Short mmCIF file of C-alpha atoms in Angstrom, two decimals:
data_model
loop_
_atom_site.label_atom_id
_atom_site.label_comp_id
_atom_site.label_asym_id
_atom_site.label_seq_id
_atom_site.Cartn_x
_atom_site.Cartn_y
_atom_site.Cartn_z
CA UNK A 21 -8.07 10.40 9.28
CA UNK A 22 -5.19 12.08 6.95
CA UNK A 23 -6.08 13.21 3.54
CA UNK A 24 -4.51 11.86 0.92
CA UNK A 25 -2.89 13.99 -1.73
CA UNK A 26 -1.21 12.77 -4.82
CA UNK A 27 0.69 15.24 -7.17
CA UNK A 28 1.07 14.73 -10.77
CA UNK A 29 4.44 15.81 -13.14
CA UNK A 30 3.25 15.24 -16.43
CA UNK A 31 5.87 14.42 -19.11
CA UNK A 32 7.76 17.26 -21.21
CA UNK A 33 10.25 17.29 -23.66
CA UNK A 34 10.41 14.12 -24.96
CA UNK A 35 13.38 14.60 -27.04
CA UNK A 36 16.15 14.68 -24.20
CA UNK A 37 15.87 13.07 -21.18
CA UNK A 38 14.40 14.80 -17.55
CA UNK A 39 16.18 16.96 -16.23
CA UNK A 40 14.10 19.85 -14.35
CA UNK A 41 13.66 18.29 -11.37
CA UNK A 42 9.96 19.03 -10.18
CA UNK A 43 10.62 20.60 -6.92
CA UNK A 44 6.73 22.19 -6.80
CA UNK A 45 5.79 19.04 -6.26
CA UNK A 46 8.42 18.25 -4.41
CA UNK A 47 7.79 21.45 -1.69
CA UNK A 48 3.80 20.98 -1.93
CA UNK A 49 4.42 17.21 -0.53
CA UNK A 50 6.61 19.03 2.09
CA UNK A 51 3.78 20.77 3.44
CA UNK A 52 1.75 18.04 2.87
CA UNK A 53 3.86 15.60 5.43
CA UNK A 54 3.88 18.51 7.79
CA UNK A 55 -0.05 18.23 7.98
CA UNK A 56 0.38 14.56 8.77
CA UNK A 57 -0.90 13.73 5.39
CA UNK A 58 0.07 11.11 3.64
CA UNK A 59 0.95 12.11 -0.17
CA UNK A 60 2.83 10.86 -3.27
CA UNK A 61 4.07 12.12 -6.38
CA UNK A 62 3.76 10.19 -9.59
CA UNK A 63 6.14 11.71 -11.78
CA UNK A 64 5.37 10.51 -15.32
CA UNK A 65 8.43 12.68 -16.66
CA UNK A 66 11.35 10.85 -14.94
CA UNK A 67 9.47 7.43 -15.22
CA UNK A 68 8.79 7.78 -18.83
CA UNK A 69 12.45 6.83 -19.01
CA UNK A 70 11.78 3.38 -17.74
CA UNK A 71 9.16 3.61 -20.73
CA UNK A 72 11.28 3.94 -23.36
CA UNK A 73 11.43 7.69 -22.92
CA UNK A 74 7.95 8.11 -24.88
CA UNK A 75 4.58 8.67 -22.54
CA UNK A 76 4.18 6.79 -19.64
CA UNK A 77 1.58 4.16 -20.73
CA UNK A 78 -2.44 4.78 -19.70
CA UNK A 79 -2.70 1.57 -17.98
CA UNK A 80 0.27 2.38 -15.22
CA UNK A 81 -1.37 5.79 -15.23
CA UNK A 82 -4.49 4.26 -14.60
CA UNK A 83 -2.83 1.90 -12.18
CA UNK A 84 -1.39 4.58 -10.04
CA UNK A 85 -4.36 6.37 -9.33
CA UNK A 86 -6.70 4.17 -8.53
CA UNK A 87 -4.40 2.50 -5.87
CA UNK A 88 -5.51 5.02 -3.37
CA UNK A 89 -9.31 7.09 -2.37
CA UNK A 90 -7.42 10.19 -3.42
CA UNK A 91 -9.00 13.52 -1.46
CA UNK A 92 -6.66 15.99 -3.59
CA UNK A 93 -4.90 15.86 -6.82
CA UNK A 94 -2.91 18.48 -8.19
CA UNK A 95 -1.53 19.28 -11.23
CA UNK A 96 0.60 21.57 -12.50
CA UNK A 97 3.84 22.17 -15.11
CA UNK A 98 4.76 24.73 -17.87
CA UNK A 99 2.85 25.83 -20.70
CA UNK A 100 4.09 23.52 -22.74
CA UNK A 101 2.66 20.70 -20.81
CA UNK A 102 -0.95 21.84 -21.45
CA UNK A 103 -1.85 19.37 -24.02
CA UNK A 104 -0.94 16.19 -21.99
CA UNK A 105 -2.52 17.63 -19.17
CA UNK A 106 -5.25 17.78 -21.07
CA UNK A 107 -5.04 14.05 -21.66
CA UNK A 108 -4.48 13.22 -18.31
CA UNK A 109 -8.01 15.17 -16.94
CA UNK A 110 -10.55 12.72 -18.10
CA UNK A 111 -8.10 9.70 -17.00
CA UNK A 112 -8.07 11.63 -13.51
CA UNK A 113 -11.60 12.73 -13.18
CA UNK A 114 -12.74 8.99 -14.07
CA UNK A 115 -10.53 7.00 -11.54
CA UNK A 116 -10.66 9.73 -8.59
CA UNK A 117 -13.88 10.80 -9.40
CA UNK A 118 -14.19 12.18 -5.41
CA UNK A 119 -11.15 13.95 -5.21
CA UNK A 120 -10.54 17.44 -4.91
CA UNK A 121 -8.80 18.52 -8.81
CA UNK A 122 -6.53 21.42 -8.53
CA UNK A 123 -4.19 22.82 -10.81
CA UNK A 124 -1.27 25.07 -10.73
CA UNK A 125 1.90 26.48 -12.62
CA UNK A 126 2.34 28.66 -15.38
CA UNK A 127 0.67 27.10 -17.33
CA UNK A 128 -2.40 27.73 -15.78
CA UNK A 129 -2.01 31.28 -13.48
CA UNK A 130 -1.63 33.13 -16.90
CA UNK A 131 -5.39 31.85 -18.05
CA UNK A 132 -7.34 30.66 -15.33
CA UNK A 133 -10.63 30.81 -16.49
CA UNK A 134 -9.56 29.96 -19.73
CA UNK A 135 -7.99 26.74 -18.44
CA UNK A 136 -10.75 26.07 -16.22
CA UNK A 137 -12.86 26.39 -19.84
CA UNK A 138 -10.89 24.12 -21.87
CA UNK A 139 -10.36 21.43 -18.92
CA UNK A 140 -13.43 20.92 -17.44
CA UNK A 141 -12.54 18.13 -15.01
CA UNK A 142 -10.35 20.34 -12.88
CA UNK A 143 -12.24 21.94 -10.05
CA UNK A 144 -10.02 24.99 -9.61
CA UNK A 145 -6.88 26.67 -10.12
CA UNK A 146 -4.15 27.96 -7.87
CA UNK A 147 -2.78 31.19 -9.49
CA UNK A 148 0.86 32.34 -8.78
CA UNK A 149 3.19 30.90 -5.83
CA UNK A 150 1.20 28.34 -4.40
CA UNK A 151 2.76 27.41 -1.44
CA UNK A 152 0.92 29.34 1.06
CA UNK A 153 -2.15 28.91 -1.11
CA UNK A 154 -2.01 25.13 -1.14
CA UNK A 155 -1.53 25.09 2.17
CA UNK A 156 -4.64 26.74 2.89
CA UNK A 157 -6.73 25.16 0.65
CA UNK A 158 -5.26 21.83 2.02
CA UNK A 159 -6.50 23.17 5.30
CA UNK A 160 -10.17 23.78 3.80
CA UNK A 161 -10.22 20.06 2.61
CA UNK A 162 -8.91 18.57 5.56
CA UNK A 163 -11.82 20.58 7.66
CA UNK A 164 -14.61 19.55 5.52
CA UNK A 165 -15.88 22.89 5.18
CA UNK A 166 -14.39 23.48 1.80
CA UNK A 167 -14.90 27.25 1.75
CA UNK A 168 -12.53 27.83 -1.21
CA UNK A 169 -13.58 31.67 -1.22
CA UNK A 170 -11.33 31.76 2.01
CA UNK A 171 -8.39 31.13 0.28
CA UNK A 172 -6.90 33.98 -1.11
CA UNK A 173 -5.32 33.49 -4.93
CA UNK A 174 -7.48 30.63 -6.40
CA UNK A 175 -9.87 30.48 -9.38
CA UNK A 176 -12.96 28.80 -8.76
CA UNK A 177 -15.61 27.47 -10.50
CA UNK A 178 -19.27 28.59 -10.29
CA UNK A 179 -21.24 26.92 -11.66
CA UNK A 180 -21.19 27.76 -15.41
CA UNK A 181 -18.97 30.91 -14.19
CA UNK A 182 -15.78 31.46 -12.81
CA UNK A 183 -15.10 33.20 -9.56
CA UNK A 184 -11.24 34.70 -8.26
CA UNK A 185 -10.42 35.10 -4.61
CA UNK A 186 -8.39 37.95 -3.31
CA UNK A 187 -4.90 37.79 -5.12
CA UNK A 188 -2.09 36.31 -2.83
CA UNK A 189 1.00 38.33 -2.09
CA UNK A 190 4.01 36.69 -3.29
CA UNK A 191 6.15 35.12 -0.36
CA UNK A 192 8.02 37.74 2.03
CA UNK A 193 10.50 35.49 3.27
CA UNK A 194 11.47 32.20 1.62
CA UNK A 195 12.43 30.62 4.52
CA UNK A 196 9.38 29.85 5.63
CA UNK A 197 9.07 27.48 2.57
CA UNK A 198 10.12 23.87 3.16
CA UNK A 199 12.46 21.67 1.74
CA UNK A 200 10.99 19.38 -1.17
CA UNK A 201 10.18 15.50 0.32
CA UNK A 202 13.13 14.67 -1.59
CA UNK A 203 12.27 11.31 -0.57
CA UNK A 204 9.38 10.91 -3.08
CA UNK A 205 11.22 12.15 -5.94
CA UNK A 206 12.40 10.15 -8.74
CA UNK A 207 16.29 11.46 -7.92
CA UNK A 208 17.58 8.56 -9.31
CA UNK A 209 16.33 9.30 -12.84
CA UNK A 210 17.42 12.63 -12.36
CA UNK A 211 20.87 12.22 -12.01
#
């Protein structure tokens, strides 16, 4: 059976409309479809425009993930982003309270443990380029054995404590990363 994987934008900079097209989430799906997964991306910063602009509203947050028995969500954004993430943990945790909570970005790779501290519903973080990372860890899930300590350049928790894998080289050759799922971006919004 596929796992399913849903990655979340959150919202940023509220005072002009999207324009940073989130192709992390975008190349992460990529990998995803080439898995046979099945994935989707809710991007809460291009559909806040068909919200007035503002925050997406809780209930069509709510809405969106409990349609699916999510096995992965991910996270991820810039540091300014880390205060709605925030907001959007607890929502997550509570209505995909199986699923595997990762997080990635900048936001995050700078402070893992710290993030880790301060948002206790994620499970671990993926520190620097994550595509060869994710698709590890993907891998992990999809096996069931979940041995996390495999995958170099994540930040897991330990119980109370927080433990690092071996740090992943950056990417040698770029083509080897995909093309975003361009598909299951909000393009329209975009442009």
């Amino acid at each position: 059976m596929p796992l399913k994987t849903l990655f979340i934008v959150p919202e940023i900079r509220l005072d002009s409309a999207p324009s940073n097209i989130p192709f992390w989430a975008g190349i992460l799906a990529s990998i995803v479809q080439q898995k046979n997964g099945d994935v989707a991306i809710l991007d809460l910063n291009a559909l806040r425009m068909n919200h007035g602009g503002g925050l997406v509203p809780t209930k069509k947050i709510i809405d969106e993930i409990s349609s699916e028995k999510w096995d992965i969500i991910g996270i991820g954004g810039l540091t300014t982003t880390y205060s709605r993430i925030k907001s959007l943990a607890p929502l997550i945790r509570k209505y995909s309270p199986d699923s595997t909570f990762i997080a990635g970005g900048g936001w995050c790779s700078y402070n893992p443990t710290e993030i880790l501290e301060l948002v206790p519903e994620l499970d671990l973080i993926c520190i620097g380029e994550g595509e060869e990372t994710f698709s590890e860890f993907y891998d992990e899930v999809s096996s069931g054995r979940r041995n996390f300590e495999n995958v170099n350049g994540l930040c897991l928790r330990d119980g109370k404590n927080f433990k690092f894998t071996q740090p992943r080289a950056l990417i040698s050759n770029l083509d080897t990363v995909p093309y975003p799922a361009y598909d299951l971006l909000e393009i329209d919004i975009y442009f």
